[in-house]
Coordinates of C-alpha atoms in Angstrom, one line a residue:
X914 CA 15.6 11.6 -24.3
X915 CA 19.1 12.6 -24.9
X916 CA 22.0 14.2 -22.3
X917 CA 22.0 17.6 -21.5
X918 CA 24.8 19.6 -20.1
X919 CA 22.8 19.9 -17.0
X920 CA 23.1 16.9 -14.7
X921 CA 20.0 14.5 -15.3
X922 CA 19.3 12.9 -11.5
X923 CA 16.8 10.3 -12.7
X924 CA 14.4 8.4 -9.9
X925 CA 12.7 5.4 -10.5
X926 CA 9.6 5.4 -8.5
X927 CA 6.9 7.7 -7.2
X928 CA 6.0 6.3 -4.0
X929 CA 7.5 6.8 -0.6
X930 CA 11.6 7.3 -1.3
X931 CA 10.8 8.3 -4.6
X932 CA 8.6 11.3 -4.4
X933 CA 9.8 12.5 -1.3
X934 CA 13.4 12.5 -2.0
X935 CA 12.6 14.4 -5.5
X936 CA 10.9 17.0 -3.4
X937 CA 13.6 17.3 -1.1
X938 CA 15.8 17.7 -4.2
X939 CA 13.5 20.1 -6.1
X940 CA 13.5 22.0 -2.8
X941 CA 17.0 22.3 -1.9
X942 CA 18.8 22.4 -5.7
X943 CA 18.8 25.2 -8.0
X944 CA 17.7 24.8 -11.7
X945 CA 21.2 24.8 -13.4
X946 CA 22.3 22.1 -10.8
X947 CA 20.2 19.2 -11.8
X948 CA 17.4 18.5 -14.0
X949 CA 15.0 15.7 -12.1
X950 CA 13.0 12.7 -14.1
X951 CA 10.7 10.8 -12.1
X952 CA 9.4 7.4 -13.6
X953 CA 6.3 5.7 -12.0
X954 CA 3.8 3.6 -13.5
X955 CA 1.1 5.7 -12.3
X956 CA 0.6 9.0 -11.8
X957 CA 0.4 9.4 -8.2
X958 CA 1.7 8.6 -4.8
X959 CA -0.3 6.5 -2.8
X960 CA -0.2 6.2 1.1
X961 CA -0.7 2.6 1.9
X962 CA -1.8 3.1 5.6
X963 CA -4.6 5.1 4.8
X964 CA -5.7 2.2 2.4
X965 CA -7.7 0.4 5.4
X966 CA -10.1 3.5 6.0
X967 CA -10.3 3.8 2.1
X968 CA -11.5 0.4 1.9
X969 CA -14.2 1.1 4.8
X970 CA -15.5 4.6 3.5
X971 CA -14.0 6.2 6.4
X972 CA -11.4 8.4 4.0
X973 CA -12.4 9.1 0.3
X974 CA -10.1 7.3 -2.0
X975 CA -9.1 10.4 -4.1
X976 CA -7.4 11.7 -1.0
X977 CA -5.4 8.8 -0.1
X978 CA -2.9 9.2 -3.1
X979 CA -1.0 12.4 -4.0
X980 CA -0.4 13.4 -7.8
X981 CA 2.9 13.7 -8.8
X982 CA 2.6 16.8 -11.3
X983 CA 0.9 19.0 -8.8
X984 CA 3.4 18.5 -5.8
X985 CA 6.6 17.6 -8.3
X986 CA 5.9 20.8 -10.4
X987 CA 9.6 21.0 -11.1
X988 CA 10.5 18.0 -11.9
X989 CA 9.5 15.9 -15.5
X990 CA 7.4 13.1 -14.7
X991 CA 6.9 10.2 -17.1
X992 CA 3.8 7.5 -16.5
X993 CA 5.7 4.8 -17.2
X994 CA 7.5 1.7 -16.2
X995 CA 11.3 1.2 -16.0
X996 CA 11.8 -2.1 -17.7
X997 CA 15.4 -2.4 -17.2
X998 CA 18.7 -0.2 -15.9
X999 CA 22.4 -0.2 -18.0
X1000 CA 24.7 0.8 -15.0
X1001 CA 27.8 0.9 -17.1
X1002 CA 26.2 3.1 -20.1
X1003 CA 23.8 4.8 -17.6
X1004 CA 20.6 4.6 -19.3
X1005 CA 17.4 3.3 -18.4
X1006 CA 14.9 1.7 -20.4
X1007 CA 11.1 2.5 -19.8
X1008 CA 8.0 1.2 -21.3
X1009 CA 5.0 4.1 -21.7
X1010 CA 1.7 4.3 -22.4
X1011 CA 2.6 4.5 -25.9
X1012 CA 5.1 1.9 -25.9
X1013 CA 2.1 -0.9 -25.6
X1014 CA 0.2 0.9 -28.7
X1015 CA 1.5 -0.6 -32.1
X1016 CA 4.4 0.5 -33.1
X1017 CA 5.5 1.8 -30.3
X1018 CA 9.3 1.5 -28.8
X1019 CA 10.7 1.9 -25.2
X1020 CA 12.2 5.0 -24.2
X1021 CA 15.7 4.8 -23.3
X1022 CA 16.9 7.6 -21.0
X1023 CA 20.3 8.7 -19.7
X1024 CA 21.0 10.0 -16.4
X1025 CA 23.9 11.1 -14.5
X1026 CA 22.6 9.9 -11.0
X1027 CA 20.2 7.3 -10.7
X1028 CA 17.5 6.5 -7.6
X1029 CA 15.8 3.2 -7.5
X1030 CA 13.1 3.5 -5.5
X1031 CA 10.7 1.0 -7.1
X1032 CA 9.1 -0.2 -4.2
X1033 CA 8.0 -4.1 -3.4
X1034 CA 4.7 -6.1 -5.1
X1035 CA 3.0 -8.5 -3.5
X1036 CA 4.9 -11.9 -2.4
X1037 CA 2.5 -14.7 -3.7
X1038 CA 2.9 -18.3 -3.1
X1039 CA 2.2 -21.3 -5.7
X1040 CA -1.8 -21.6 -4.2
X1041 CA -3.7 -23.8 -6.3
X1042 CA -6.6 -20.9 -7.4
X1043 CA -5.2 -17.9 -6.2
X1044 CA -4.4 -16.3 -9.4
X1045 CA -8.0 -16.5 -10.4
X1046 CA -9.6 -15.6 -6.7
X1047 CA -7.4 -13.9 -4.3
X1048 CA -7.5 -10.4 -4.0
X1049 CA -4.7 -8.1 -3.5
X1050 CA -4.4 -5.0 -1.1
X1051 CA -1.6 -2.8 -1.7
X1052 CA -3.1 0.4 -4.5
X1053 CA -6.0 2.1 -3.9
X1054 CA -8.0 0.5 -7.3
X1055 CA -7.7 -2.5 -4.8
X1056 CA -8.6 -1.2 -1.9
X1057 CA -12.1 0.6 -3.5
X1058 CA -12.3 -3.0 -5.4
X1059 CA -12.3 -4.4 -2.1
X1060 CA -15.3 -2.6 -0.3
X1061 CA -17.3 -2.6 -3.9
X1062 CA -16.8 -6.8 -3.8
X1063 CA -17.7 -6.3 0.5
X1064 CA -20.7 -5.0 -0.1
X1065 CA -22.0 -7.0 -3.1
X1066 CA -21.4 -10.2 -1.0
X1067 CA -24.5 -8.5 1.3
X1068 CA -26.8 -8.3 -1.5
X1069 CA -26.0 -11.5 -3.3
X1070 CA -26.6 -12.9 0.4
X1071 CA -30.1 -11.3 0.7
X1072 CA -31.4 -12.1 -2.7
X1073 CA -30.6 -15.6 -3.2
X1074 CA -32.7 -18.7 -1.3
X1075 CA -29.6 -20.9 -1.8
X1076 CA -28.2 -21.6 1.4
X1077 CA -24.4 -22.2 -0.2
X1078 CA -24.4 -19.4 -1.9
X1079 CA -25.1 -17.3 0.7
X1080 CA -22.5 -19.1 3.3
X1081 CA -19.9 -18.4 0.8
X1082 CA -20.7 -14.4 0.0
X1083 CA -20.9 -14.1 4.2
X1084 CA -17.9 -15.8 4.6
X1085 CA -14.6 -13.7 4.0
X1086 CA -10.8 -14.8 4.8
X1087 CA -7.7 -13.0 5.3
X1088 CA -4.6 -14.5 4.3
X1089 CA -1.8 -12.3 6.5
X1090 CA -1.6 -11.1 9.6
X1091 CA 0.9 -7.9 9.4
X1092 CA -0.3 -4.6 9.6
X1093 CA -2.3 -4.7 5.8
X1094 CA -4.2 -7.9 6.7
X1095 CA -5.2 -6.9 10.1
X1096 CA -6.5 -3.5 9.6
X1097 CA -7.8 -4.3 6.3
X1098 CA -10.1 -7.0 7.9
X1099 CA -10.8 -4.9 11.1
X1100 CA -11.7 -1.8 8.9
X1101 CA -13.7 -3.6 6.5
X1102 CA -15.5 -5.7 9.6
X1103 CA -16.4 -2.7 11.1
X1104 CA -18.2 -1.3 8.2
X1105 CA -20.1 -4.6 7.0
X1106 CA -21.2 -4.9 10.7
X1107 CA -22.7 -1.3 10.0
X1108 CA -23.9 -2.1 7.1
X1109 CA -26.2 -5.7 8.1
X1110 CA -28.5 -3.1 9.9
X1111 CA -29.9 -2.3 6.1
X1112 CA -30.6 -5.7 4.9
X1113 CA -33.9 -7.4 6.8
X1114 CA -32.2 -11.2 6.5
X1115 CA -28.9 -10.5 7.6
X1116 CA -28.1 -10.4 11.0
X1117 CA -24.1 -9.3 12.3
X1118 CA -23.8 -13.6 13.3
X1119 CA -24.2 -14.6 9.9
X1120 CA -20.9 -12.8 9.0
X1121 CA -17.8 -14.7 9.1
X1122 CA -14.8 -13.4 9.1
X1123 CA -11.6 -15.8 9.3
X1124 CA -7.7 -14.3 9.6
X1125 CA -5.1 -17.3 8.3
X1126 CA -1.5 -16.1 9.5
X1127 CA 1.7 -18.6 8.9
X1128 CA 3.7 -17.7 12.3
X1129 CA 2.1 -17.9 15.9
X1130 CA 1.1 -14.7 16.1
X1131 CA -0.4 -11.6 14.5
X1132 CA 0.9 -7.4 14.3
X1133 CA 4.1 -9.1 15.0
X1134 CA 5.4 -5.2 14.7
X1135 CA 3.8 -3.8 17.3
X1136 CA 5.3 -6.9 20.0
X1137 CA 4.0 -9.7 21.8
X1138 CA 1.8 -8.0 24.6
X1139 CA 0.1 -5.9 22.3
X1140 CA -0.7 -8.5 19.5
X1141 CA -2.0 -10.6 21.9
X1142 CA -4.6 -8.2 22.6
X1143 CA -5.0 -7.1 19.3
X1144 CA -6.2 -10.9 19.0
X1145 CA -8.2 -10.5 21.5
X1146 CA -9.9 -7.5 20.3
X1147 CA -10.5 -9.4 17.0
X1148 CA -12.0 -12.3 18.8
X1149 CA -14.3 -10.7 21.0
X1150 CA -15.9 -9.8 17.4
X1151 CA -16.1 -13.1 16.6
X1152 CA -13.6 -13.0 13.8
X1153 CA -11.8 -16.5 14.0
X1154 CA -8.1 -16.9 14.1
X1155 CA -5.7 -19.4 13.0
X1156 CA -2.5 -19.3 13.7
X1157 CA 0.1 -21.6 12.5
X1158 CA -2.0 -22.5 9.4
X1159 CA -1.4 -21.8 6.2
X1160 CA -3.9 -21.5 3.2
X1161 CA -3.3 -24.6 0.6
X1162 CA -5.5 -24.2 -1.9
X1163 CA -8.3 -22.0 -3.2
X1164 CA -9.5 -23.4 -6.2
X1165 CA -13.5 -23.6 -7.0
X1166 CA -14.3 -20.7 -4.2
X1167 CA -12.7 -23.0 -1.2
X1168 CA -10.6 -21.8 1.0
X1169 CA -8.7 -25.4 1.8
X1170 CA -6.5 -24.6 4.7
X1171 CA -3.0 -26.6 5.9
X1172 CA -5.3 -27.3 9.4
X1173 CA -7.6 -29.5 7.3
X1174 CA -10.8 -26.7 7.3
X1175 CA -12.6 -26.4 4.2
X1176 CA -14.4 -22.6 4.0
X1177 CA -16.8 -21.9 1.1
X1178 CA -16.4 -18.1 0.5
X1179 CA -16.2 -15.6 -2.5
X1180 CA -13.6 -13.3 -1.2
X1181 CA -10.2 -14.1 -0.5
X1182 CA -8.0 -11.6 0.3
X1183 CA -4.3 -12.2 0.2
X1184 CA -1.5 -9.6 2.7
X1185 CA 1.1 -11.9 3.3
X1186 CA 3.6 -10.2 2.9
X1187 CA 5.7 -8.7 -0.3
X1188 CA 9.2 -9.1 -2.0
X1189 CA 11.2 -6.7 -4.1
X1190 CA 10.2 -5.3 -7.4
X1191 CA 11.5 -7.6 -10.3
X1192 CA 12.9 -4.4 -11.7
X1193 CA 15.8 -4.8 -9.5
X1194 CA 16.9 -8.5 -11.0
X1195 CA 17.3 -7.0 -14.5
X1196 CA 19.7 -4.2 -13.5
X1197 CA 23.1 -6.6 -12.9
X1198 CA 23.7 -4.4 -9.6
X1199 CA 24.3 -6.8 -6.5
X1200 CA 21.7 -8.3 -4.8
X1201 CA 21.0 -9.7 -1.3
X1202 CA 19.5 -13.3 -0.7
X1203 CA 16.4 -11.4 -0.4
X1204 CA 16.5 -9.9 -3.7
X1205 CA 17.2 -6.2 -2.3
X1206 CA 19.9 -4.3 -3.5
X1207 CA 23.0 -3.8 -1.4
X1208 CA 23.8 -0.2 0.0
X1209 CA 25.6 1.4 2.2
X1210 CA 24.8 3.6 4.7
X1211 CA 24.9 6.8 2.7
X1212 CA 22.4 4.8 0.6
X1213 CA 24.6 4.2 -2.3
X1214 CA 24.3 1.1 -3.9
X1215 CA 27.4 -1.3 -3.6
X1216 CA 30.1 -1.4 -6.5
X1217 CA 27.9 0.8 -8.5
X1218 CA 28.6 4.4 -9.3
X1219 CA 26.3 7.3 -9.0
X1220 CA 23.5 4.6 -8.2
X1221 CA 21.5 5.2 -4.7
X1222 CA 18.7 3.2 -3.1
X1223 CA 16.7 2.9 -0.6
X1224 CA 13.1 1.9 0.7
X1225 CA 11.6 -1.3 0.0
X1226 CA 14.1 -1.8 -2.7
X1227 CA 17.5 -1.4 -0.7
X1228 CA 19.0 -3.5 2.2
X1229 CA 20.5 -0.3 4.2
X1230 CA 22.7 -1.3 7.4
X1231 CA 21.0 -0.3 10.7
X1232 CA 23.1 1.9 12.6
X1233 CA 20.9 2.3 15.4
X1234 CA 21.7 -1.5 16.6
X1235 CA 24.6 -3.2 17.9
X1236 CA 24.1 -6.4 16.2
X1237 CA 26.3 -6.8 13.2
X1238 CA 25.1 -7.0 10.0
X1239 CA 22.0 -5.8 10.9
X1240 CA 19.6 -4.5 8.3
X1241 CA 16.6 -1.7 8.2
X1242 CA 13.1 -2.8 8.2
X1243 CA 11.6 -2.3 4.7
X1244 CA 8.7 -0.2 6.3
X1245 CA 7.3 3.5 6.0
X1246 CA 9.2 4.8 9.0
X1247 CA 12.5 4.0 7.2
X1248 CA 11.2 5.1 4.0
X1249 CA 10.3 8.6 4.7
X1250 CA 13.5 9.1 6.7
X1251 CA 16.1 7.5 4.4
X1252 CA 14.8 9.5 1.3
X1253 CA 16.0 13.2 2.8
X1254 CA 19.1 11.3 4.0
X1255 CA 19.9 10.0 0.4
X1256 CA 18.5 13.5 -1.3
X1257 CA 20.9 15.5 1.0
X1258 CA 23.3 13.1 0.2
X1259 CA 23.3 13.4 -3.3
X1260 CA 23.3 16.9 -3.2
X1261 CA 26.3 16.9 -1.1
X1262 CA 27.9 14.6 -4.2
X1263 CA 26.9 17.3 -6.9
X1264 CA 28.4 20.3 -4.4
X1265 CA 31.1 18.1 -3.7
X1266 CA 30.8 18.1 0.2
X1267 CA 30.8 15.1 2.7
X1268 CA 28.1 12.7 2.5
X1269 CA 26.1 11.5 6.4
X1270 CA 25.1 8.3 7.3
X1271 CA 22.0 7.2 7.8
X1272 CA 20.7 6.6 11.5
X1273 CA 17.8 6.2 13.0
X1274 CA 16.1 4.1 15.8
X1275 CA 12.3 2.8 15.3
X1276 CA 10.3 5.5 17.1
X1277 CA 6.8 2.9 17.9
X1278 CA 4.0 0.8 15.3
X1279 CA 1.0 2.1 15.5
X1280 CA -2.3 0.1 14.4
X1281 CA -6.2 0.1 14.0
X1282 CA -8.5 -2.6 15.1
X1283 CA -11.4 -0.4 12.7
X1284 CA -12.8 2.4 14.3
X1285 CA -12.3 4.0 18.0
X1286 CA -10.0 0.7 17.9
X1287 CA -6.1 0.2 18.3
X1288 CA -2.5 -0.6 19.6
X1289 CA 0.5 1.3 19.8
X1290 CA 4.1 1.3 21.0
X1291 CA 5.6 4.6 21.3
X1292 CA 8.9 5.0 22.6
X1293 CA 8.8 2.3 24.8
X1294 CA 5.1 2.9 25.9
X1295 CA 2.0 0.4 24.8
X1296 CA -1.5 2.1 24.4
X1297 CA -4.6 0.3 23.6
X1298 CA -8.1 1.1 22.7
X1299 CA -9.2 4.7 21.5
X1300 CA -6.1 6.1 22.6
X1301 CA -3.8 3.8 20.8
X1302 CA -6.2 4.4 17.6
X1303 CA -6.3 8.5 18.1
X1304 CA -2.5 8.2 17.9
X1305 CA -2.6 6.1 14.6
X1306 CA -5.0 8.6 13.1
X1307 CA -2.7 12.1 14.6
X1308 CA 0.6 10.0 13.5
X1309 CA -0.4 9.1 9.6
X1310 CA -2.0 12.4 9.3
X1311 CA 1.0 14.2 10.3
X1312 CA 3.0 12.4 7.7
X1313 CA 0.2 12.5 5.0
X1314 CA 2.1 14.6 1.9
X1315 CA 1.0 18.5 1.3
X1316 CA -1.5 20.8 3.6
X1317 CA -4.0 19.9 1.1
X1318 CA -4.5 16.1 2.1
X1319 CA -4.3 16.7 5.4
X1320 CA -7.3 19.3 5.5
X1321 CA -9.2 17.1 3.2
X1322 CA -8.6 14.4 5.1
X1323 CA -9.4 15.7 8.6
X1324 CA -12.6 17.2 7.4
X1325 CA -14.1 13.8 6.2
X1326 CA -12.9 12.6 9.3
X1327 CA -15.1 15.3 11.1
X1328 CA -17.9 15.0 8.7
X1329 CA -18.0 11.0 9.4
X1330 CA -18.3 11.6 13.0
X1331 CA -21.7 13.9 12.0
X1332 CA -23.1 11.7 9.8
X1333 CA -23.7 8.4 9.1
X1334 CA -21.5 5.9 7.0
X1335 CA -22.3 5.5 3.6
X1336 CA -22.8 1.7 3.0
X1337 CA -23.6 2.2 -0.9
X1338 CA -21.5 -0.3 -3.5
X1339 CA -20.4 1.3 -6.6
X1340 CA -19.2 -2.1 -8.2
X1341 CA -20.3 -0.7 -12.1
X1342 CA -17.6 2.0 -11.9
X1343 CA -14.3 -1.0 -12.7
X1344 CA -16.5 -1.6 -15.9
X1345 CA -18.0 2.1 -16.6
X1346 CA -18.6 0.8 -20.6
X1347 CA -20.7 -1.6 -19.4
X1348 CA -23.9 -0.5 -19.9
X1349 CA -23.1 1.0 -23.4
X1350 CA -21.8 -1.5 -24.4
X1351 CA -25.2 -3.5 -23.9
X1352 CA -27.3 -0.8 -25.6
X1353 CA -25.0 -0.4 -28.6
X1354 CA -24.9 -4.5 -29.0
X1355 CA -28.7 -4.8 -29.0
X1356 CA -31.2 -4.3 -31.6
X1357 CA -33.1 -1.7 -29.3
X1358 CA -33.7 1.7 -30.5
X1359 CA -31.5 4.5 -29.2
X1360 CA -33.7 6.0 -26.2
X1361 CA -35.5 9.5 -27.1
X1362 CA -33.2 12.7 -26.0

């Protein structure tokens, strides 16, 4: 892609900062101003919090994630991965589909303003077998993985006489106790509960469900009163907690943990925590300790020109604090916020008008203990129970992306409450040529038409 006399604002990213702030900008400038790249790996934007009721069956994972073409239809998007970032030549390089085919080279593409919104990956530790059995739980292939692998443990529980075996598939353990680890656990725990009802050897006590968290104590967001009922909550469904423990190794489908427990299980699912995406080493811009880059509070980034952050990626000053040096949480709540900030910003740059700061206090955290279950702290007001969890479902609905979601999204949530949960696994469909591949590598006969 070559320069065009029409400024090229190029964003790095499609999830939170990045799509919203090229929507802002697709909004708000005219086509001669700016012509708008978008570069994410896949084609969509996903919204993590809804990833817990994915997981469960309460939300249809085609409706968790927003496609880029449809809601960006005037900006280019390119499926693709930036692989590195030139600030002093301003061109960024970024591997396609067609880059991995052989033959095929990198695309190098200037811009005149450049977003890095890349977002964070998961923050793994050096855990003897977690490469080969931990599961992850930040996209929504994971998430759907995750309920698929859920539900299988059931059957391989019910069909097999081995009593090992089927301690290991009941037993599942959380690594993590932020908001991804709890309500992934509570959400899936809720619908494997549901599910027992179906199988004539399984009863709701053989499941066991284990949450491993590092500090001394769990939903650390939403404040001390309300985590410890959160934990409470989680106990009084027998799910065992261990705080201050740490997992040290996983190898052979045992959970070892640092409080000398050994748990035989075949799901391990790792949340704790994340770190920045390793996109942002390679681009020679400066970096906190954390590995975020450094911006200001316009949400330019630091001795760079024409470069702007923000999100996971960026380590904005918090304005809405006293305490010096003080940085933004790297949460949704910013995210959302900060993008229109740094989009109205850098229109204000190409129109040559005063930039703002960014400001803004935490309004509340708000999470589910699995259904008619929650906490919440909303300005300066805790709610438990099914009120706390109606205001997680009204809050992450009203920040869902496009009417369309949101309708989709409320009817299933209607529907659900009519009928009952479907407890199916559809485990064949992360292997779809599977079962051609079989027929077309035996000596059978095709089967008549």
């Amino acid at each position: 892609m070559g320069r065009t006399s029409t400024p090229r604002i190029l964003v790095i990213g499609g999830g939170y900062v990045g799509m919203y702030a090229a929507l802002r900008l697709q909004r708000k400038l005219k086509r001669h101003e700016a012509e708008i790249v978008v570069v994410e790996p896949q084609p969509y934007m996903t919204y993590q919090p809804f990833l817990p009721e994915a997981a469960a069956g309460s939300i249809s994972p085609r409706h968790v994630v927003v496609p880029l073409r449809r809601v960006l239809g005037k900006c280019r998007i390119i499926v693709g991965e930036a692989r590195g970032v030139d600030p002093d030549k301003r061109v960024a390089t970024v591997a396609t589909l067609v880059t991995l085919e052989e033959g095929g080279n990198a695309l190098e593409i200037p811009y005149d303003h450049l977003v890095i919104a890349p977002g964070s990956v998961s923050r793994t530790l050096p855990v003897p077998g977690l490469a080969e059995f931990g599961i992850g739980f930040r996209t929504v292939e994971e998430a759907i993985g995750l309920r698929n692998h859920v539900l299988e443990q059931l059957d391989i529980a019910s069909s097999t006489r081995d009593a090992e075996v089927r301690e290991a598939a009941l037993t599942f353990v959380f690594v993590g106790a932020g908001y991804a680890g709890v309500e992934a656990l509570a959400e899936l725990e809720n619908m494997a509960r549901y599910a027992v009802r179906y199988y004539h050897n399984i009863a709701t006590d053989d499941l066991r469900w284990v949450l491993v968290e590092a500090s001394d104590r769990i939903l650390p967001e939403v404040g001390e009163a309300l985590g410890r009922y959160a934990m409470r909550e989680l106990r009084g469904r027998n799910v065992d907690i261990r705080l201050e423990t740490r997992l040290d190794s996983c190898e052979h489908r045992i959970a070892v943990l640092s409080d000398g427990d050994r748990l035989p299980t075949r799901t391990l699912v790792w949340t704790a925590g994340v770190k920045p995406a390793p996109l942002l080493a390679d681009t020679g811009l400066p970096l906190t300790a954390h590995g975020r880059l450094r911006a200001d509070a316009t949400l330019r980034v630091e001795g760079a020109e024409r470069v702007w952050a923000a999100g996971d990626a960026a380590a904005v000053p918090d304005l809405s604090v006293e305490r010096p040096g003080a940085e933004c949480a790297p949460n949704a709540q910013h995210a959302l916020r900060q993008a229109r900030v740094l989009a109205d910003n850098l229109i204000a740059e190409l129109r040559g008008r005063p930039l703002t700061d960014y400001r803004h206090a935490q309004a509340g955290s708000v999470a589910s203990l699995g259904l008619h279950e929650g906490v919440a702290f909303v300005r300066g007001r805790a709610l438990k129970g099914y009120r706390a969890w109606l205001v997680h479902r009204i809050y992450h609905l009203s920040r869902m992306p496009t009417f369309n979601r949101k309708a989709r999204i409320l009817a299933e949530w209607v529907l659900s409450g009519l009928f009952k949960r479907e407890v199916v696994s559809l485990g064949s469909l992360e292997h779809p040529r599977a079962e051609f591949e079989l027929a077309a590598g035996s000596d059978r006969t095709p089967d008549p038409s």
